[in-house]
mmCIF file of C-alpha atoms in Angstrom:
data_model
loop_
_atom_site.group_PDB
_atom_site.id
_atom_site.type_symbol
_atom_site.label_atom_id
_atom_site.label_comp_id
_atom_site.label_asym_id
_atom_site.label_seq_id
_atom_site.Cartn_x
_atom_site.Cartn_y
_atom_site.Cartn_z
ATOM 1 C CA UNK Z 1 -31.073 16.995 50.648
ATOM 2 C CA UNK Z 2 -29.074 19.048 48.253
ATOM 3 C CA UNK Z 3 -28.907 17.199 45.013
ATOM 4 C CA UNK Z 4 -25.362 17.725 42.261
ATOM 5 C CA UNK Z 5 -26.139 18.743 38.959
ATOM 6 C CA UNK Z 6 -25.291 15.204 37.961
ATOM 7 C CA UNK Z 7 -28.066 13.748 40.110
ATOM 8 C CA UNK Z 8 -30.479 16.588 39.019
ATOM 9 C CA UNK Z 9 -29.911 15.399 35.537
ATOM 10 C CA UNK Z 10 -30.405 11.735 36.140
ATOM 11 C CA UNK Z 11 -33.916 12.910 37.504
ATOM 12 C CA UNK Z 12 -35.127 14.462 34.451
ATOM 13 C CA UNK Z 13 -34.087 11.704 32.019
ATOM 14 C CA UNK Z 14 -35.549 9.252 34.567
ATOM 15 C CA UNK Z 15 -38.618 11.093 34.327
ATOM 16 C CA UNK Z 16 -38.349 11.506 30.630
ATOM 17 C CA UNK Z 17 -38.276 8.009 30.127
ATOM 18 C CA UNK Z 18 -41.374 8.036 32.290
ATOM 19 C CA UNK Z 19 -43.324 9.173 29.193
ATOM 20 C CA UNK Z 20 -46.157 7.444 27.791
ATOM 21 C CA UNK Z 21 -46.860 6.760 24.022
ATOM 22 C CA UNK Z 22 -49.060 5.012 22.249
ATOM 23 C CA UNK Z 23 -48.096 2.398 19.579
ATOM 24 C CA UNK Z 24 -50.210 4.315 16.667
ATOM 25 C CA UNK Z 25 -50.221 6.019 14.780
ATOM 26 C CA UNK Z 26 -46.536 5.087 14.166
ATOM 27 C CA UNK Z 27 -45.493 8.328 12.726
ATOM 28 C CA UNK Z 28 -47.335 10.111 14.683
ATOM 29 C CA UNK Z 29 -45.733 9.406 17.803
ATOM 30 C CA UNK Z 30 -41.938 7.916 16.484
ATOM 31 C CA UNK Z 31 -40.913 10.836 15.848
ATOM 32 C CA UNK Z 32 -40.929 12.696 19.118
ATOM 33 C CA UNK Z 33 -39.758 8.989 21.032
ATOM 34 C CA UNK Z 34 -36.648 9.972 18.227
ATOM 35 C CA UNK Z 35 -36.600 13.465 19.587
ATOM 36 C CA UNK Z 36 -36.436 13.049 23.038
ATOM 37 C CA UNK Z 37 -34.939 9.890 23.309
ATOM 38 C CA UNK Z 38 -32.038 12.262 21.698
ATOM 39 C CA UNK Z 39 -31.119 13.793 25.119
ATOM 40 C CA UNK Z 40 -29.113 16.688 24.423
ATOM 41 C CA UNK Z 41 -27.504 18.839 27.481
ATOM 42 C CA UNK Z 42 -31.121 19.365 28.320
ATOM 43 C CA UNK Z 43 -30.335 22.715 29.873
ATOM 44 C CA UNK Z 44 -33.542 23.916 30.424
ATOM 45 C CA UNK Z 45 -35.156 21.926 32.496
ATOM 46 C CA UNK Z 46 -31.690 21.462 34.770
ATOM 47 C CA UNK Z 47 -31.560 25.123 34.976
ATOM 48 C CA UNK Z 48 -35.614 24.966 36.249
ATOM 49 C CA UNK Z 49 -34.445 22.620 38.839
ATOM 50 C CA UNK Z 50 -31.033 24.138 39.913
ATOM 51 C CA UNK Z 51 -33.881 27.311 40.541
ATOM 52 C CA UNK Z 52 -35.962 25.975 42.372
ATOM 53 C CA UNK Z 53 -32.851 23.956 44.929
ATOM 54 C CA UNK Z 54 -31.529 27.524 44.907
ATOM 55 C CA UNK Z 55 -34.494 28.414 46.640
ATOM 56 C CA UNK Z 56 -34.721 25.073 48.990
ATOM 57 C CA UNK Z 57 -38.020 23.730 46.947
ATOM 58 C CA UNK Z 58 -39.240 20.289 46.669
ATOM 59 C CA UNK Z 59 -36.987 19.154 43.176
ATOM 60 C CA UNK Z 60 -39.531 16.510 42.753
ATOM 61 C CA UNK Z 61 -42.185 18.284 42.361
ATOM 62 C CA UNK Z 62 -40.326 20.663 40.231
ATOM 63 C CA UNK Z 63 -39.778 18.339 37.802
ATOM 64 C CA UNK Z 64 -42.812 18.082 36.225
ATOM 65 C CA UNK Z 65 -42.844 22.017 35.154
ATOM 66 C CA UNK Z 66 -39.472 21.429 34.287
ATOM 67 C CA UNK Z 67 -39.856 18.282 31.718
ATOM 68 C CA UNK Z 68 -42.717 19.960 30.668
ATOM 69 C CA UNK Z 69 -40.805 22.993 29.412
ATOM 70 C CA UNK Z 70 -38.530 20.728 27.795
ATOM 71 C CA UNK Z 71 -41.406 19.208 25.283
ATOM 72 C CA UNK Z 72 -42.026 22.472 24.625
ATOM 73 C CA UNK Z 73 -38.096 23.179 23.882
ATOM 74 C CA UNK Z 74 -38.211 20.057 21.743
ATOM 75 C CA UNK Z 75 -41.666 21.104 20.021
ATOM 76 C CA UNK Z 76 -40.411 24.453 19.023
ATOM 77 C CA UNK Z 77 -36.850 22.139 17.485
ATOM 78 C CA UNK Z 78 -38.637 19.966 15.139
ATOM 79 C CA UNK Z 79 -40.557 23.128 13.690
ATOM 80 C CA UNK Z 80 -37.760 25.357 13.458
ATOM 81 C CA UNK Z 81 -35.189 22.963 11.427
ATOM 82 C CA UNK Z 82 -37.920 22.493 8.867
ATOM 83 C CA UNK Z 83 -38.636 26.555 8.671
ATOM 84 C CA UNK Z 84 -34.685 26.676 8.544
ATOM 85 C CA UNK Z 85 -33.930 23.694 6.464
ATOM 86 C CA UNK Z 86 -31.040 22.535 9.128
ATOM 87 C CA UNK Z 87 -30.005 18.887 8.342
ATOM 88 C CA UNK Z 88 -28.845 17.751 11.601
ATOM 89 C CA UNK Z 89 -29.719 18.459 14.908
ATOM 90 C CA UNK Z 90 -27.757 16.765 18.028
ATOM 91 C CA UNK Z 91 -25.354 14.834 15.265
ATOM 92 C CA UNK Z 92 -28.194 13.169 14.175
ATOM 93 C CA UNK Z 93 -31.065 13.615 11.101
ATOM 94 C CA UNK Z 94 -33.527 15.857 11.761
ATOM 95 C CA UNK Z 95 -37.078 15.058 12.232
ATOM 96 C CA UNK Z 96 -38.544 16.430 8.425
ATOM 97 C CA UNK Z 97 -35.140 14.273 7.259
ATOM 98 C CA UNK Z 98 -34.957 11.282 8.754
ATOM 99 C CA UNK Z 99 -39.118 11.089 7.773
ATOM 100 C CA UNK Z 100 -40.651 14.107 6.034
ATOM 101 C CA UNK Z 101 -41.971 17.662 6.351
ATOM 102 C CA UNK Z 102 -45.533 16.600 7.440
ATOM 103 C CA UNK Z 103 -44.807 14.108 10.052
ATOM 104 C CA UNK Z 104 -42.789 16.452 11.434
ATOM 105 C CA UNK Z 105 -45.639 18.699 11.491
ATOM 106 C CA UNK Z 106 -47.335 17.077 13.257
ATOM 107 C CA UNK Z 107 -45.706 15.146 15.186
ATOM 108 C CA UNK Z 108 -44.184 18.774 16.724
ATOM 109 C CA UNK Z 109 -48.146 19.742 17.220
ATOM 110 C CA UNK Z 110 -48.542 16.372 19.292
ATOM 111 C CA UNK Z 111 -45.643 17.129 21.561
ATOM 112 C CA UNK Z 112 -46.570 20.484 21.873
ATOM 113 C CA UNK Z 113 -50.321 19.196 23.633
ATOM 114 C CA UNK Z 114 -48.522 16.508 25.514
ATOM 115 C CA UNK Z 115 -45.846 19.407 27.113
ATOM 116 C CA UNK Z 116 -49.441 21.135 28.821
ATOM 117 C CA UNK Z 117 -51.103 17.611 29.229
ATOM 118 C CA UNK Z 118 -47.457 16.997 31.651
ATOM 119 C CA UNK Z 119 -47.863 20.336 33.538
ATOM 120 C CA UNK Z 120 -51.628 19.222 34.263
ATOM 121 C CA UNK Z 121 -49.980 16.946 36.533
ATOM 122 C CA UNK Z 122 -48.160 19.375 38.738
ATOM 123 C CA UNK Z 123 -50.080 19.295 42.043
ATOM 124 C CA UNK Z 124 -49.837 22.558 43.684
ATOM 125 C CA UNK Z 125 -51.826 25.664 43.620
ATOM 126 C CA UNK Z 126 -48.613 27.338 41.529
ATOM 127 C CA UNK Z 127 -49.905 25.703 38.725
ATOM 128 C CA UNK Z 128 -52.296 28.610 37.015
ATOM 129 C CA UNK Z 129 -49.037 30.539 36.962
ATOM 130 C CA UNK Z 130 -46.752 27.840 35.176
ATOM 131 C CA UNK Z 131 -49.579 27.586 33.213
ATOM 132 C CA UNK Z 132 -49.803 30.932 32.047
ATOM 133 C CA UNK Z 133 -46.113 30.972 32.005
ATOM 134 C CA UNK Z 134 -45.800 28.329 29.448
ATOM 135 C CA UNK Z 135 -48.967 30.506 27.407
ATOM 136 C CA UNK Z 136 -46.677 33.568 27.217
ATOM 137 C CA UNK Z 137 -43.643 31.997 26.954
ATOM 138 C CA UNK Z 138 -44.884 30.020 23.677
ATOM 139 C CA UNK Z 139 -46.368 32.986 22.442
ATOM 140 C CA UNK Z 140 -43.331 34.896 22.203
ATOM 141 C CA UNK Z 141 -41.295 31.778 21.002
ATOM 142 C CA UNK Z 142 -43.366 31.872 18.037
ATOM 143 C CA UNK Z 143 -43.004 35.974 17.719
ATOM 144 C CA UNK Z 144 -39.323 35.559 17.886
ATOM 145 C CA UNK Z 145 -39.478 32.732 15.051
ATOM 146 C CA UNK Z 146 -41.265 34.555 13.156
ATOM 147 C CA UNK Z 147 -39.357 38.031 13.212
ATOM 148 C CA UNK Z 148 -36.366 35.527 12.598
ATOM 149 C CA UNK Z 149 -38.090 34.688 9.140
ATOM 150 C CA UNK Z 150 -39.094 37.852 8.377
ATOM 151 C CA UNK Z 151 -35.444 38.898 8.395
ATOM 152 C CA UNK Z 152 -34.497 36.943 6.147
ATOM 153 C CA UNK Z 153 -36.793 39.084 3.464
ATOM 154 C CA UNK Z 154 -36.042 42.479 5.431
ATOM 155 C CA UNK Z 155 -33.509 44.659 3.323
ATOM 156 C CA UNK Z 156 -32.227 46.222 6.048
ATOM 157 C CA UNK Z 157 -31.877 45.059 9.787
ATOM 158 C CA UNK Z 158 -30.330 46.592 12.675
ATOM 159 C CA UNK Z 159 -28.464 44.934 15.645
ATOM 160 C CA UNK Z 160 -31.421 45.892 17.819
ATOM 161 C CA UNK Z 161 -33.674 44.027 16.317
ATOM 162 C CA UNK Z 162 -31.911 41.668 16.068
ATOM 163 C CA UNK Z 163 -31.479 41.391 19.837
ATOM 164 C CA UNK Z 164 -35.317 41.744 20.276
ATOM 165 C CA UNK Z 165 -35.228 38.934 17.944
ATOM 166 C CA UNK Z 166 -32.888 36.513 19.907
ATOM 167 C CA UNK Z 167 -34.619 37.610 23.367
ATOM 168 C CA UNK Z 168 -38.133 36.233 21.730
ATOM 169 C CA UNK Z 169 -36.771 33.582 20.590
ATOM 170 C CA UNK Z 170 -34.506 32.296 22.318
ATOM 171 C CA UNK Z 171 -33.549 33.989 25.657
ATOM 172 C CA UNK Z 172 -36.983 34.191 27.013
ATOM 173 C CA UNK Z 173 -37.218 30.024 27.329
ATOM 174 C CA UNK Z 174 -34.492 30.084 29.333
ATOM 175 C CA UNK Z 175 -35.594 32.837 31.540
ATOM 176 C CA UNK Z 176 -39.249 30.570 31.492
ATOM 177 C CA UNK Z 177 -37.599 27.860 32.781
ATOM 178 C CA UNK Z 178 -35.394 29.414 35.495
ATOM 179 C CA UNK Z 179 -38.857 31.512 37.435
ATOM 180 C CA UNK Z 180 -40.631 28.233 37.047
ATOM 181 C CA UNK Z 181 -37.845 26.916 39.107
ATOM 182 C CA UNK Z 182 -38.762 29.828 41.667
ATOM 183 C CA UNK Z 183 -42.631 29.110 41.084
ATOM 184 C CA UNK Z 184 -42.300 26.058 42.266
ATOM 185 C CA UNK Z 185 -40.118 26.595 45.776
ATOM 186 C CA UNK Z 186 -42.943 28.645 46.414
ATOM 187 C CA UNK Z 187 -40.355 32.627 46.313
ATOM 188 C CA UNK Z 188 -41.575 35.902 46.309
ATOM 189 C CA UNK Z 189 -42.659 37.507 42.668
ATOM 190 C CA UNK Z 190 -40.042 39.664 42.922
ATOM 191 C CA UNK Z 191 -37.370 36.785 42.885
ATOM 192 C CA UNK Z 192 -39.259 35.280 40.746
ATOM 193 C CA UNK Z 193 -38.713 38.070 38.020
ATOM 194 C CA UNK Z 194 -35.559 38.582 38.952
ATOM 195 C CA UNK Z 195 -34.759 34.828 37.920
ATOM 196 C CA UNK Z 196 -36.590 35.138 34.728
ATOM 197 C CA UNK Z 197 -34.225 38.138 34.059
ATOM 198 C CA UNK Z 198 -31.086 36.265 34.875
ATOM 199 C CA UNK Z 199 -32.367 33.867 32.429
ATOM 200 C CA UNK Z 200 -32.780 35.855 29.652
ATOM 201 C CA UNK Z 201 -29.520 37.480 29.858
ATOM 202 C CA UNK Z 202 -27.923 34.301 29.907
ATOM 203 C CA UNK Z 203 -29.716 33.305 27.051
ATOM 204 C CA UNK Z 204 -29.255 36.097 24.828
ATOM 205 C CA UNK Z 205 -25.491 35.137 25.912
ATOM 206 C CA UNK Z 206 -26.385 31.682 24.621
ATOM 207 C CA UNK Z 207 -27.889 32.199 21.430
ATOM 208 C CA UNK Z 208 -24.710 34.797 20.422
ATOM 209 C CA UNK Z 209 -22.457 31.891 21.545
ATOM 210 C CA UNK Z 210 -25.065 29.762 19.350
ATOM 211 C CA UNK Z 211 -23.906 32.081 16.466
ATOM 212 C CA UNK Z 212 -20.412 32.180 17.097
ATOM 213 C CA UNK Z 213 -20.720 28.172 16.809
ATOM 214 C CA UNK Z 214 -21.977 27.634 13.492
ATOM 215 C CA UNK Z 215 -18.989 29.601 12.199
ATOM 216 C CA UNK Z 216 -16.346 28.767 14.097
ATOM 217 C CA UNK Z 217 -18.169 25.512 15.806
ATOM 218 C CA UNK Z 218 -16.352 22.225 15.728
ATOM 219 C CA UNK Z 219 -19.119 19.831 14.084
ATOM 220 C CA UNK Z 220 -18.099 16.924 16.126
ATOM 221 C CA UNK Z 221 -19.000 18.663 19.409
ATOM 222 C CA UNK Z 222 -21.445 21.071 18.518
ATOM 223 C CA UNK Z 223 -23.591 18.694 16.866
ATOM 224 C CA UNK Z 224 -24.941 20.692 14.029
ATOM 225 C CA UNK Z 225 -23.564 21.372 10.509
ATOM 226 C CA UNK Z 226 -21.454 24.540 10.367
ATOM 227 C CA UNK Z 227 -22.456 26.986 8.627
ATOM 228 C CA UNK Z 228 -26.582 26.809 8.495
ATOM 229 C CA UNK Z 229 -27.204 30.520 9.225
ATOM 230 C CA UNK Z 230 -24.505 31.747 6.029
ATOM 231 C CA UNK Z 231 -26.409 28.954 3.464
ATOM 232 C CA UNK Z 232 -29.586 30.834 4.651
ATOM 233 C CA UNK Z 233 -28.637 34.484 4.397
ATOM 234 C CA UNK Z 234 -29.327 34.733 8.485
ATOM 235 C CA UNK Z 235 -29.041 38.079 9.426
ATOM 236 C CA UNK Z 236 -27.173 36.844 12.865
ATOM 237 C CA UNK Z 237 -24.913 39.367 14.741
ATOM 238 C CA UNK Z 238 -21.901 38.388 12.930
ATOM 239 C CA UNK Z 239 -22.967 39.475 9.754
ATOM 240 C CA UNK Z 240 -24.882 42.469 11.030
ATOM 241 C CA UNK Z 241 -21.699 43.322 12.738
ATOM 242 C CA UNK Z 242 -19.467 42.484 9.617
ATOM 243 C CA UNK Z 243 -21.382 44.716 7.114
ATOM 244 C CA UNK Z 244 -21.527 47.700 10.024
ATOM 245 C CA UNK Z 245 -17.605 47.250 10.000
ATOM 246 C CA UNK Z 246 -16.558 46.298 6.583
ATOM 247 C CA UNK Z 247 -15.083 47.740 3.964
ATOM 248 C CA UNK Z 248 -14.032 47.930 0.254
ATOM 249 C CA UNK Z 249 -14.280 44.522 -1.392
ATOM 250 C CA UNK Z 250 -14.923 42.686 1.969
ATOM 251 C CA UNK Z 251 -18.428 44.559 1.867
ATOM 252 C CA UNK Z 252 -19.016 44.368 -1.291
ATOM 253 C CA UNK Z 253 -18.474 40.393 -0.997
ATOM 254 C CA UNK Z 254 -20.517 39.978 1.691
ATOM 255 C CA UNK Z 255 -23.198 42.013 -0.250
ATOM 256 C CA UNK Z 256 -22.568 39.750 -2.728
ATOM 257 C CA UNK Z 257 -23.005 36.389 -1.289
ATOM 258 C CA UNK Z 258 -25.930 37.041 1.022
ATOM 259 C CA UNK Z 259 -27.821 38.979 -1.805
ATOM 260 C CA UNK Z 260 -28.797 35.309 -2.871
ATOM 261 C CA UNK Z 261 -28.442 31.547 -2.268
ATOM 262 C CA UNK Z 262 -27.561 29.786 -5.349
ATOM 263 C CA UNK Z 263 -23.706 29.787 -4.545
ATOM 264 C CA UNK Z 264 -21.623 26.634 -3.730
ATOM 265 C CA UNK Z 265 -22.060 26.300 -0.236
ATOM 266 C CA UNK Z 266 -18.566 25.686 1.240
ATOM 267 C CA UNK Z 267 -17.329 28.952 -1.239
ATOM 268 C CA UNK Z 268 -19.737 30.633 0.139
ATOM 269 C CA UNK Z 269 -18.914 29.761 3.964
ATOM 270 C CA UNK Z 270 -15.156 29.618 3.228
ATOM 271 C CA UNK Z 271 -15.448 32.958 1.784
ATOM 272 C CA UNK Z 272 -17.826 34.504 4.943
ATOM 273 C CA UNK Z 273 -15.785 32.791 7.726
ATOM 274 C CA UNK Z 274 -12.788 34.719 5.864
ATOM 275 C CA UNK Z 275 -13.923 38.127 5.878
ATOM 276 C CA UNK Z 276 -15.419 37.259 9.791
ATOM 277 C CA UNK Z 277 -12.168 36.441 10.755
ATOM 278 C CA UNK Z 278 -10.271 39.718 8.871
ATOM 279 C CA UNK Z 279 -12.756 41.635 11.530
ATOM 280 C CA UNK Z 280 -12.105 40.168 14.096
ATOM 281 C CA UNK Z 281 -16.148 39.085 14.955
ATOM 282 C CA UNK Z 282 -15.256 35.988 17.111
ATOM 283 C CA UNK Z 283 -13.738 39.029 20.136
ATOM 284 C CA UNK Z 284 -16.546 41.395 19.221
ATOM 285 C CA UNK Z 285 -19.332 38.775 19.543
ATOM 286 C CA UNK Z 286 -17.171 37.340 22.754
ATOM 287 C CA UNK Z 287 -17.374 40.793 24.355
ATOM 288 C CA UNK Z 288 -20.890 41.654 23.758
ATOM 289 C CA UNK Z 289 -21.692 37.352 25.362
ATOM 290 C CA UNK Z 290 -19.886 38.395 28.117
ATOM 291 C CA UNK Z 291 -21.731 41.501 28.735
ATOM 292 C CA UNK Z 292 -24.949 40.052 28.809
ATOM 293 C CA UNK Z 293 -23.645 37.237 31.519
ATOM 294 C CA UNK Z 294 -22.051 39.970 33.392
ATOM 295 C CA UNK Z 295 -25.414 41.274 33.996
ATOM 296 C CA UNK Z 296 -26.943 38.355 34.405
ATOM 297 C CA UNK Z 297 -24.766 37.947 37.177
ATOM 298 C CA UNK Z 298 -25.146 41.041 38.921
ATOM 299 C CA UNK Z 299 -29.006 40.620 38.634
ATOM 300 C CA UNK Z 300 -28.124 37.039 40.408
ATOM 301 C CA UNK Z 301 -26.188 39.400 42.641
ATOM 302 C CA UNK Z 302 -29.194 40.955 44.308
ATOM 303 C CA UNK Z 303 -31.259 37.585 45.004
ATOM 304 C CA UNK Z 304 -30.994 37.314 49.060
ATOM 305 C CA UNK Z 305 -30.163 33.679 49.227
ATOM 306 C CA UNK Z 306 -26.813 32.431 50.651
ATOM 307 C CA UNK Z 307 -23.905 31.975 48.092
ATOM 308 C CA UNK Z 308 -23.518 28.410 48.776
ATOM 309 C CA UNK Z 309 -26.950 28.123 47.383
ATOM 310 C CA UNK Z 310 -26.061 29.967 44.130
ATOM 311 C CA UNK Z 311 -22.967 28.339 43.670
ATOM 312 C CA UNK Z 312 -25.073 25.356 41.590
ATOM 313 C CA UNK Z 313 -26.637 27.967 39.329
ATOM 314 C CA UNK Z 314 -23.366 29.945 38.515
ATOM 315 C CA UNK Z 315 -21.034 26.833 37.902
ATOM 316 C CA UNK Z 316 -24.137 25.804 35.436
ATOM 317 C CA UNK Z 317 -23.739 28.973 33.958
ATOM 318 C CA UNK Z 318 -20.228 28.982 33.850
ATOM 319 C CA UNK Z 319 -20.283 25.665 31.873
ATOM 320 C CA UNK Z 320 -22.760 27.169 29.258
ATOM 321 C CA UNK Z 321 -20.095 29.876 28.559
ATOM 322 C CA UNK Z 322 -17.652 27.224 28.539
ATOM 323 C CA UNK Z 323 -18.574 25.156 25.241
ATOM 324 C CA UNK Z 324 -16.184 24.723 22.768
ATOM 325 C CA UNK Z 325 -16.117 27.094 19.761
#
């Protein structure tokens, strides 16, 4: 039985709901009820099991690796917004507001066990590889995270890095989730890496349309305060773009405002989001999205399945490039 997206993503937050936790310590184990119970599009783990229908695996069974990577996803969220002091997350406090720093902590260490203590559960002999897929995928979630931070201290960055950056952090969960998919319908290695590739394109794709968002985002749908990465001097594409481009006193303003933080924030937005729109960033980050989904696509291209079975996984896709902005 071939199952819609729709269906796919009433099984994961059926099986989300499946999760066990215990009544104490109370802030130990609120917090990541709060977190999950938030929903979100929960991409990942629909993209896991969208893989592994692709290939005509068991979806069932898939869903364990798949939840699993999503406790991880969640994990890495309630760490990151207290490393980059976000506010809101989903339209709703964030875990280090809505209770404080060390709760979040540790609650985000908890949910981080409980994410491999899921995957224990997966019953097949694929299960040393998801394993050791989650181990390198967390890894270089917390490489990515941390070239992120060092950025923000790093005089001088280039767009490169910046992608090696975004690919760490970012793209590579994504690609994780998409070869567990494969993993689990049981597909050759080299489909299997080919997935994970298609995966990280995409989500380099994502993370620049992540970007575009918190400038140009409406609040309402995006779910996040706008401008979080000017208030923190992130060196996203946009602004490595902008000072590669700029000129005169829109250079020297952008110098200006990102040399430190003490600035009214909605000047200092209002007067970034002006100088990003004199150049034009919204097409140039567009165009550079789109390449990376165009080769996504043509690695997606070269996967010997029928294209009734990838039509799931590109309307998915499509929809992620879709979002409004």
């Amino acid at each position: 039985m071939k199952y819609t997206i729709e269906q796919l993503a009433e099984k994961i937050s059926a099986e989300v709901s499946k999760l066990q936790f215990k009544s104490e310590p109370v802030l130990l184990y609120r917090p990541i009820e709060y977190t999950l119970n938030q929903g979100g599009k929960r991409l990942r783990p629909l993209l896991s099991l969208v893989s592994c229908q692709m290939f005509n695996g068991n979806v069932d069974e898939s869903l364990i690796p798949a939840v699993s990577l999503e406790m991880f996803h969640n994990f890495t969220l309630i760490h990151d917004d207290i490393m980059d002091k976000a506010p809101i997350r989903r339209g709703k406090p964030t875990v280090y507001q809505k209770w404080n720093e060390n709760v979040a902590i540790l609650s985000g260490d908890t949910l981080f066990a409980m994410a491999y203590d899921h995957l224990m559960g997966y019953p097949k002999a694929q299960l040393r590889d998801l394993i050791k897929l989650l181990n390198e995928t967390a890894i270089g979630v917390c490489e990515g995270q941390q070239l992120d931070m060092d950025f923000e201290s790093k005089p001088s960055v280039s767009i490169n890095e910046y992608i090696e950056m975004i690919r760490l952090k970012t793209a590579i969960l994504i690609g994780a989730c998409l070869k567990a998919g494969a993993i689990t319908a049981n597909t050759s290695t080299e489909d299997q890496k080919k997935m994970y590739l298609f995966g990280e394109n995409i989500g380099l794709a994502f993370q620049l349309m992540d970007d575009l968002l918190d400038v140009f985002g409406d609040v309402s749908k995006f779910g996040k305060s706008n401008g979080g990465d000017i208030r923190e001097n992130k060196k996203t594409f946009l602004f490595l773009k902008s000072l590669e481009i700029a000129r005169g006193e829109d250079l020297k303003t952008l110098q200006h405002y990102f040399s430190r933080t003490d600035f009214d924030e909605q000047e200092k937005f209002s007067a970034v989001k002006s100088i990003y729109k004199r150049l034009n960033l919204k097409s140039i980050t567009e165009e550079l999205m789109n390449r990376y989904y165009d080769k996504a696509h043509q690695i997606l291209s070269t996967i010997d399945v029928t294209t009734e079975n990838k039509a799931q996984l590109i309307e998915l896709t499509n929809s992620i490039m879709q979002r409004d902005h």
